Amino acid sequence: RRDVHFLMIGGGGPLEKKYRDLIKEIGLKNFSISGRIPQSEVPRLLSALDVGLIYMEDNLANRCRMSLKLMEYLAMEKDVVGHIVGESRDVFEKYCFLSEPSVGSFAEAMVETITTTKKKERARDYIKEHHDWKVVKNSLHHLLKEIHYEDRVC
């Protein structure tokens, strides 16, 4: 499809050159990599997206974490397509167009998402209520106070 452009936000890591070489080798004209950017620039680039893509390998590290990228997409009310696992899937699957862990399934989910009019429930309010940095800070502060209190009581 010529009406689709892919933007990889980020770079500067050890795989950036490999990705750029692969894009050139395949001859993709509708794919860009932003390169390393300050965190303050991420919202500007995310606002240009129609769909956020995410692929989480099913491993222990990914099963035990919440994907910040996924939360950023959802907080900006983007449709999200991908394979998500663990806690991220448990909490956010109802907000995402999910794929199986294969290239074919991922591609099918992308095509379905950009060609359908159906939408998923929006997660912005949930994220603001449960995952906003102020909420996380207050929860951590409360937890640390409890731990400190229990240490003094024991």
Backbone as a chain_set.jsonl record, in Angstrom:
{"seq": "RRDVHFLMIGGGGPLEKKYRDLIKEIGLKNFSISGRIPQSEVPRLLSALDVGLIYMEDNLANRCRMSLKLMEYLAMEKDVVGHIVGESRDVFEKYCFLSEPSVGSFAEAMVETITTTKKKERARDYIKEHHDWKVVKNSLHHLLKEIHYEDRVC", "coords": {"N": [[0.837, -1.188, 0.0], [0.537, 2.141, -0.858], [-0.335, 4.266, 0.576], [0.458, 4.125, 3.154], [2.753, 4.813, 5.686], [5.596, 3.947, 7.503], [6.962, 4.666, 10.647], [9.693, 4.46, 12.648], [10.246, 5.173, 15.858], [12.944, 6.336, 17.53], [16.253, 5.034, 18.0], [19.804, 5.003, 17.454], [20.872, 3.0, 18.888], [22.524, -0.262, 18.988], [21.31, -1.673, 16.894], [20.358, 0.059, 14.98], [21.826, 0.725, 12.589], [21.757, -1.759, 11.313], [18.979, -2.017, 10.849], [18.563, 0.217, 9.149], [20.181, -0.516, 6.968], [18.831, -2.853, 6.161], [16.334, -1.803, 5.396], [17.15, -0.277, 3.201], [18.243, -2.326, 1.58], [15.971, -3.912, 1.055], [14.51, -2.057, -0.25], [12.556, -0.349, 0.709], [10.437, 2.378, 0.555], [8.662, 3.658, 2.076], [9.302, 3.97, 4.785], [10.648, 5.209, 7.735], [13.199, 6.151, 10.08], [13.437, 7.735, 13.092], [15.739, 8.18, 14.545], [17.793, 8.746, 17.461], [16.039, 10.61, 19.824], [15.11, 13.345, 22.007], [13.194, 12.638, 24.96], [11.176, 14.491, 25.309], [10.367, 15.059, 22.731], [8.956, 12.891, 21.849], [6.039, 12.818, 22.179], [5.239, 14.598, 20.11], [5.966, 13.242, 17.75], [4.486, 10.875, 18.113], [1.929, 11.914, 17.903], [1.59, 12.174, 15.201], [1.038, 9.679, 14.28], [-1.24, 7.174, 13.06], [-1.651, 4.574, 13.805], [-0.199, 2.606, 16.311], [2.464, 0.349, 16.519], [3.445, -2.664, 18.095], [5.59, -5.177, 19.226], [6.065, -7.706, 21.363], [8.375, -9.919, 22.499], [7.785, -13.161, 23.782], [8.932, -13.576, 26.691], [10.442, -13.982, 29.965], [11.214, -11.465, 31.028], [9.607, -9.623, 29.544], [7.091, -10.578, 30.247], [6.884, -9.809, 32.85], [6.66, -7.08, 33.039], [5.358, -3.748, 32.433], [4.643, -2.31, 29.389], [6.027, 0.676, 28.484], [5.978, 1.963, 26.026], [3.591, 0.946, 24.925], [1.729, 2.03, 26.734], [2.171, 4.75, 26.207], [1.28, 4.973, 23.523], [-1.466, 4.272, 23.887], [-2.302, 6.202, 25.744], [-2.235, 8.394, 24.148], [-4.369, 7.936, 22.628], [-4.175, 6.251, 20.391], [-4.791, 3.765, 17.898], [-3.74, 0.478, 18.52], [-1.684, -2.087, 17.392], [-0.548, -5.365, 17.705], [1.617, -7.879, 19.181], [1.352, -8.635, 22.392], [2.403, -9.401, 25.715], [2.176, -11.029, 28.955], [1.895, -8.99, 31.869], [1.319, -6.58, 30.55], [-0.406, -7.442, 28.498], [-2.45, -8.625, 30.054], [-3.581, -6.383, 31.287], [-4.071, -4.515, 29.202], [-5.138, -5.718, 26.871], [-7.813, -5.501, 25.957], [-7.899, -3.068, 24.782], [-6.46, -3.167, 22.462], [-5.585, -4.247, 19.105], [-4.908, -7.423, 18.622], [-2.236, -9.665, 17.736], [-0.946, -12.865, 16.758], [2.231, -14.462, 17.602], [3.652, -14.198, 15.023], [4.948, -13.306, 11.798], [3.095, -13.267, 9.697], [0.578, -13.166, 11.046], [0.886, -10.754, 12.425], [1.079, -8.951, 10.281], [-1.468, -9.347, 9.124], [-3.1, -8.375, 11.21], [-2.321, -5.688, 11.179], [-3.232, -4.849, 8.608], [-5.987, -5.351, 8.892], [-6.608, -3.509, 10.899], [-6.108, -0.981, 9.71], [-7.933, -0.994, 7.673], [-10.46, -1.3, 8.656], [-13.445, -0.064, 10.222], [-14.005, -0.476, 12.796], [-13.398, 0.158, 16.205], [-11.363, 0.047, 19.138], [-11.971, 0.093, 22.678], [-11.132, 3.083, 24.381], [-8.164, 3.844, 26.235], [-7.145, 5.957, 27.612], [-8.25, 7.35, 29.925], [-8.149, 5.318, 31.872], [-5.377, 4.89, 32.005], [-4.488, 7.41, 32.887], [-5.66, 7.397, 35.406], [-4.462, 5.201, 36.71], [-1.755, 4.91, 35.964], [-0.393, 7.273, 35.594], [2.439, 9.372, 36.113], [2.389, 10.798, 38.527], [0.556, 9.346, 40.045], [1.908, 6.903, 40.192], [4.175, 7.748, 41.605], [2.99, 8.532, 44.068], [1.939, 6.06, 44.9], [4.292, 4.56, 45.204], [5.545, 6.076, 47.172], [3.739, 5.706, 49.32], [3.98, 2.911, 49.662], [6.706, 2.709, 50.398], [6.614, 4.09, 52.822], [5.017, 2.313, 54.293], [6.7, 0.055, 54.378], [8.856, 1.116, 55.812], [7.559, 1.688, 58.236], [6.776, -0.92, 59.034], [9.32, -2.042, 59.43], [10.136, -0.666, 61.681], [8.273, -1.486, 63.56], [8.709, -4.213, 63.796]], "CA": [[0.0, 0.0, 0.0], [1.331, 3.375, -0.953], [-0.875, 5.273, 1.479], [0.932, 3.793, 4.497], [4.156, 5.133, 5.952], [6.03, 3.439, 8.799], [7.942, 5.492, 11.348], [10.271, 3.86, 13.847], [10.687, 6.246, 16.745], [14.097, 5.909, 18.313], [17.471, 4.699, 17.274], [21.049, 5.285, 18.151], [21.354, 1.779, 19.514], [23.353, -1.142, 18.159], [20.592, -2.247, 15.755], [19.889, 1.071, 14.034], [22.482, 0.558, 11.29], [21.217, -2.99, 10.725], [17.642, -1.706, 10.323], [18.703, 1.122, 7.995], [20.708, -1.323, 5.857], [17.757, -3.741, 5.716], [15.359, -0.963, 4.69], [17.764, 0.05, 1.909], [18.369, -3.569, 0.82], [14.635, -4.322, 0.602], [14.011, -0.997, -1.118], [11.363, 0.284, 1.268], [10.404, 3.838, 0.39], [7.666, 4.198, 3.002], [9.772, 3.627, 6.124], [11.613, 6.178, 8.279], [13.658, 5.979, 11.455], [13.675, 9.084, 13.621], [17.012, 8.31, 15.245], [17.632, 9.078, 18.88], [15.405, 11.91, 20.059], [14.814, 13.577, 23.423], [11.864, 12.164, 25.381], [10.217, 15.583, 25.135], [9.927, 15.068, 21.336], [8.158, 11.695, 21.555], [4.612, 13.109, 21.933], [5.047, 15.236, 18.798], [6.009, 12.19, 16.733], [3.341, 9.979, 18.31], [0.699, 12.563, 17.445], [1.497, 12.004, 13.748], [0.684, 8.293, 13.965], [-2.615, 6.68, 13.09], [-1.608, 3.274, 14.464], [1.063, 2.262, 16.958], [2.798, -1.071, 16.405], [4.281, -3.174, 19.177], [5.798, -6.619, 19.234], [6.779, -8.124, 22.564], [8.775, -11.323, 22.533], [7.262, -13.819, 24.976], [9.992, -14.028, 27.588], [10.182, -13.64, 31.36], [11.346, -10.015, 31.234], [8.421, -8.949, 29.01], [5.901, -11.011, 30.978], [6.9, -9.2, 34.191], [6.736, -5.612, 32.984], [4.35, -3.005, 31.684], [5.311, -1.632, 28.285], [5.854, 2.126, 28.453], [5.595, 2.301, 24.654], [2.168, 0.638, 24.796], [0.974, 3.035, 27.491], [2.258, 6.025, 25.487], [0.336, 4.89, 22.398], [-2.849, 4.27, 24.364], [-2.59, 7.489, 26.376], [-2.455, 9.357, 23.07], [-5.569, 7.447, 21.942], [-3.822, 5.635, 19.106], [-5.064, 2.344, 17.736], [-2.506, -0.278, 18.738], [-1.643, -3.421, 16.797], [0.663, -6.069, 18.063], [1.698, -9.053, 20.033], [1.749, -8.202, 23.73], [2.444, -10.544, 26.622], [2.295, -10.812, 30.386], [1.108, -7.959, 32.551], [0.825, -5.631, 29.54], [-1.568, -8.063, 27.851], [-3.518, -8.789, 31.044], [-4.209, -5.092, 31.584], [-4.415, -3.676, 28.055], [-5.554, -6.429, 25.659], [-9.113, -5.065, 25.451], [-7.712, -1.799, 24.082], [-5.533, -3.381, 21.349], [-5.815, -5.244, 18.063], [-3.84, -8.367, 18.937], [-1.773, -10.637, 16.748], [-0.164, -13.993, 17.261], [3.658, -14.154, 17.439], [4.187, -14.562, 13.701], [4.961, -12.198, 10.846], [1.825, -13.272, 8.976], [-0.489, -12.698, 11.921], [1.151, -9.337, 12.685], [0.702, -8.235, 9.051], [-2.93, -9.405, 9.009], [-3.672, -7.464, 12.199], [-2.095, -4.323, 10.693], [-4.148, -4.59, 7.495], [-7.35, -5.292, 9.437], [-6.772, -2.275, 11.665], [-6.166, 0.215, 8.862], [-9.026, -1.09, 6.705], [-11.743, -1.465, 9.33], [-13.947, 1.109, 10.932], [-14.21, -0.802, 14.207], [-12.414, 0.739, 17.117], [-11.283, -0.534, 20.471], [-12.22, 1.002, 23.781], [-9.987, 3.958, 24.63], [-7.538, 3.554, 27.524], [-6.54, 7.164, 28.179], [-8.711, 7.623, 31.292], [-7.603, 4.27, 32.727], [-3.942, 5.141, 32.183], [-4.349, 8.586, 33.745], [-6.073, 7.049, 36.759], [-3.654, 4.154, 37.328], [-0.351, 4.846, 35.548], [0.199, 8.602, 35.515], [3.638, 9.392, 36.957], [2.034, 11.27, 39.875], [-0.073, 8.203, 40.712], [2.98, 5.944, 40.474], [4.982, 8.345, 42.67], [2.243, 8.441, 45.328], [1.872, 4.646, 45.291], [5.619, 4.181, 45.67], [5.758, 6.771, 48.44], [2.924, 5.004, 50.313], [4.596, 1.601, 49.878], [7.94, 2.906, 51.15], [6.227, 4.436, 54.197], [4.582, 1.069, 54.934], [7.888, -0.764, 54.631], [9.587, 1.776, 56.888], [6.76, 1.494, 59.465], [6.884, -2.332, 59.415], [10.663, -2.258, 59.942], [10.207, -0.091, 63.023], [7.406, -2.262, 64.432], [9.302, -5.551, 63.992]], "C": [[0.873, 1.24, 0.0], [0.841, 4.471, -0.024], [-0.46, 5.034, 2.932], [2.412, 4.15, 4.602], [4.484, 4.645, 7.361], [7.101, 4.35, 9.364], [8.408, 4.731, 12.585], [10.822, 4.997, 14.683], [11.798, 5.706, 17.625], [15.257, 5.586, 17.408], [18.676, 5.022, 18.111], [21.644, 4.067, 18.827], [22.109, 0.911, 18.528], [22.64, -1.696, 16.924], [20.175, -1.217, 14.697], [20.518, 0.906, 12.655], [21.946, -0.68, 10.576], [19.837, -2.733, 10.116], [17.719, -0.802, 9.097], [19.216, 0.364, 6.771], [19.626, -2.243, 5.289], [16.7, -2.974, 4.923], [15.876, -0.629, 3.294], [17.826, -1.189, 1.009], [17.024, -4.021, 0.245], [14.043, -3.291, -0.361], [12.736, -0.346, -0.609], [11.453, 1.8, 1.126], [9.482, 4.487, 1.416], [8.021, 3.885, 4.452], [10.831, 4.629, 6.552], [11.995, 5.778, 9.69], [14.021, 7.367, 11.971], [15.094, 9.261, 14.13], [16.739, 8.672, 16.691], [17.067, 10.487, 19.012], [15.191, 12.093, 21.557], [13.396, 13.09, 23.745], [10.804, 13.237, 25.167], [9.674, 15.662, 23.709], [9.009, 13.895, 20.995], [6.685, 12.022, 21.33], [4.335, 13.741, 20.563], [5.034, 14.176, 17.699], [4.835, 11.221, 16.874], [2.047, 10.598, 17.792], [0.511, 12.425, 15.937], [1.037, 10.604, 13.346], [-0.822, 8.082, 13.921], [-2.685, 5.401, 13.912], [-0.224, 3.084, 15.073], [1.267, 0.759, 16.876], [3.701, -1.476, 17.565], [4.387, -4.682, 19.04], [6.643, -6.953, 20.447], [7.099, -9.609, 22.453], [8.26, -11.932, 23.838], [8.423, -14.399, 25.779], [9.703, -13.503, 28.991], [10.229, -12.133, 31.598], [10.101, -9.282, 30.743], [7.146, -9.354, 29.741], [5.773, -10.298, 32.32], [6.917, -7.679, 34.172], [5.518, -5.042, 32.265], [5.098, -2.219, 30.615], [4.995, -0.136, 28.305], [5.411, 2.572, 27.056], [4.092, 2.078, 24.454], [1.329, 1.681, 25.522], [1.028, 4.406, 26.812], [1.29, 6.043, 24.309], [-1.106, 5.05, 22.884], [-3.229, 5.59, 25.025], [-2.841, 8.57, 25.329], [-3.606, 8.931, 22.159], [-5.292, 6.953, 20.528], [-4.36, 4.216, 19.075], [-3.734, 1.625, 17.869], [-2.671, -1.675, 18.165], [-0.398, -4.115, 17.309], [0.474, -7.327, 18.857], [2.213, -8.569, 21.376], [1.598, -9.384, 24.673], [2.42, -10.082, 28.072], [1.365, -9.762, 30.938], [0.545, -6.944, 31.553], [-0.427, -6.176, 28.861], [-2.735, -8.178, 28.828], [-4.291, -7.492, 31.254], [-4.773, -4.421, 30.335], [-4.964, -4.399, 26.832], [-6.888, -5.928, 25.106], [-9.03, -3.748, 24.67], [-6.923, -1.952, 22.783], [-6.074, -4.373, 20.326], [-4.648, -6.214, 18.155], [-3.502, -9.27, 17.771], [-1.11, -11.792, 17.481], [1.314, -13.675, 17.01], [4.238, -14.652, 16.125], [4.088, -13.354, 12.79], [3.62, -12.105, 10.127], [0.68, -12.733, 9.804], [-0.344, -11.212, 12.215], [0.724, -8.503, 11.483], [-0.814, -8.22, 8.877], [-3.6, -8.442, 9.98], [-3.477, -6.007, 11.777], [-3.087, -3.971, 9.595], [-5.578, -4.456, 8.005], [-7.597, -3.965, 10.136], [-6.899, -1.048, 10.775], [-7.305, 0.169, 7.857], [-10.399, -1.212, 7.35], [-12.173, -0.159, 9.982], [-14.169, 0.799, 12.411], [-13.064, -0.259, 15.031], [-12.458, -0.015, 18.434], [-11.61, 0.544, 21.498], [-10.958, 1.834, 24.027], [-9.481, 3.77, 26.053], [-7.013, 4.801, 28.232], [-6.955, 7.414, 29.63], [-8.166, 6.592, 32.278], [-6.123, 4.528, 33.024], [-3.723, 6.349, 33.091], [-4.66, 8.243, 35.199], [-5.103, 6.096, 37.459], [-2.155, 4.217, 37.026], [0.3, 6.2, 35.305], [1.397, 8.653, 36.479], [3.336, 9.889, 38.364], [1.394, 10.143, 40.68], [0.992, 7.184, 41.112], [3.844, 6.456, 41.628], [4.278, 8.209, 44.012], [2.141, 6.999, 45.818], [3.204, 4.176, 45.856], [5.916, 4.818, 47.026], [5.0, 6.059, 49.566], [3.545, 3.65, 50.665], [5.873, 1.725, 50.714], [7.654, 3.29, 52.606], [5.778, 3.189, 54.948], [5.765, 0.192, 55.293], [8.68, -0.188, 55.803], [8.876, 1.56, 58.229], [6.896, 0.053, 59.951], [8.269, -2.648, 59.974], [10.788, -1.752, 61.378], [9.388, -0.901, 64.011], [8.035, -3.62, 64.768], [10.479, -5.455, 64.836]], "O": [[1.826, 1.353, 0.771], [1.512, 5.488, 0.152], [-0.982, 5.683, 3.838], [3.21, 3.831, 3.721], [3.732, 4.901, 8.301], [8.026, 4.756, 8.662], [7.607, 4.4, 13.459], [11.748, 5.697, 14.272], [11.612, 4.743, 18.367], [15.229, 5.841, 16.204], [18.582, 5.278, 19.311], [22.786, 4.097, 19.286], [22.311, 1.293, 17.375], [23.305, -2.148, 15.991], [19.69, -1.592, 13.63], [19.808, 0.942, 11.65], [21.709, -0.648, 9.368], [19.555, -3.176, 9.003], [17.016, -1.031, 8.112], [18.735, 0.583, 5.66], [19.517, -2.394, 4.072], [16.227, -3.451, 3.892], [15.127, -0.691, 2.319], [17.502, -1.116, -0.176], [16.946, -4.458, -0.903], [13.184, -3.615, -1.181], [11.929, 0.151, -1.394], [12.438, 2.416, 1.533], [9.509, 5.703, 1.608], [7.143, 3.57, 5.255], [11.795, 4.874, 5.826], [11.217, 5.147, 10.405], [14.814, 8.081, 11.358], [15.605, 10.38, 14.146], [15.593, 8.877, 17.09], [17.557, 11.43, 18.391], [15.1, 11.113, 22.297], [12.511, 13.13, 22.891], [9.653, 12.917, 24.872], [8.625, 16.268, 23.49], [8.352, 13.91, 19.954], [6.116, 11.537, 20.352], [3.317, 13.451, 19.935], [4.18, 14.214, 16.813], [4.255, 10.795, 15.875], [1.17, 9.889, 17.299], [-0.61, 12.546, 15.443], [0.684, 10.376, 12.188], [-1.577, 8.726, 14.649], [-3.657, 5.169, 14.63], [0.792, 3.364, 14.436], [0.344, -0.014, 17.134], [4.598, -0.733, 17.964], [3.402, -5.371, 18.773], [7.796, -6.534, 20.548], [6.204, -10.444, 22.328], [8.298, -11.283, 24.883], [8.837, -15.541, 25.58], [8.815, -12.671, 29.176], [9.373, -11.588, 32.295], [9.586, -8.41, 31.443], [6.216, -8.555, 29.845], [4.675, -10.195, 32.867], [7.168, -7.056, 35.203], [4.767, -5.75, 31.594], [6.079, -1.538, 30.913], [3.84, 0.266, 28.163], [4.566, 3.457, 26.923], [3.406, 2.925, 23.881], [0.331, 2.162, 24.985], [0.044, 5.145, 26.836], [0.562, 7.016, 24.116], [-1.865, 5.861, 22.354], [-4.362, 6.049, 24.879], [-3.563, 9.536, 25.578], [-3.797, 9.48, 21.073], [-6.062, 7.2, 19.599], [-4.386, 3.536, 20.101], [-2.712, 2.111, 17.385], [-3.665, -2.355, 18.418], [0.682, -3.524, 17.344], [-0.635, -7.769, 19.157], [3.362, -8.144, 21.496], [0.764, -10.262, 24.454], [2.617, -8.904, 28.372], [0.207, -9.652, 30.535], [-0.593, -6.499, 31.703], [-1.4, -5.446, 28.673], [-3.874, -7.869, 28.478], [-5.515, -7.506, 31.382], [-5.844, -3.817, 30.396], [-5.237, -3.744, 25.825], [-7.077, -5.93, 23.889], [-9.976, -3.365, 23.983], [-6.73, -0.969, 22.068], [-6.907, -5.223, 20.64], [-3.521, -5.865, 17.805], [-4.348, -9.596, 16.938], [-0.767, -11.699, 18.66], [1.625, -12.727, 16.289], [5.192, -15.43, 16.109], [3.242, -12.481, 12.99], [3.07, -11.017, 9.96], [-0.11, -11.925, 9.317], [-1.338, -10.487, 12.252], [0.079, -7.466, 11.643], [-1.385, -7.19, 8.52], [-4.562, -7.765, 9.617], [-4.362, -5.179, 11.991], [-3.715, -2.913, 9.641], [-6.301, -3.547, 7.595], [-8.661, -3.365, 9.988], [-7.711, -0.166, 11.052], [-7.619, 1.188, 7.244], [-11.408, -1.226, 6.644], [-11.358, 0.724, 10.252], [-14.482, 1.695, 13.195], [-11.913, -0.228, 14.594], [-13.464, -0.631, 18.787], [-11.533, 1.741, 21.218], [-9.843, 1.33, 23.891], [-10.271, 3.561, 26.974], [-6.489, 4.704, 29.342], [-6.099, 7.665, 30.479], [-7.769, 6.943, 33.389], [-5.68, 4.397, 34.165], [-2.864, 6.312, 33.972], [-4.002, 8.739, 36.114], [-4.938, 6.173, 38.676], [-1.361, 3.631, 37.762], [1.443, 6.258, 34.852], [1.359, 8.038, 37.544], [3.974, 9.438, 39.314], [1.666, 10.003, 41.872], [0.98, 6.667, 42.229], [4.204, 5.692, 42.524], [4.902, 7.811, 44.996], [2.243, 6.743, 47.018], [3.243, 3.476, 46.868], [6.47, 4.173, 47.915], [5.554, 5.835, 50.642], [3.623, 3.289, 51.839], [6.093, 0.935, 51.632], [8.367, 2.865, 53.515], [6.12, 3.019, 56.118], [5.825, -0.354, 56.394], [9.12, -0.927, 56.683], [9.523, 1.28, 59.238], [7.106, -0.18, 61.141], [8.384, -3.446, 60.905], [11.479, -2.362, 62.194], [9.758, -1.001, 65.181], [7.905, -4.111, 65.89], [11.12, -6.467, 65.12]]}, "num_chains": 1, "name": "protein.A"}
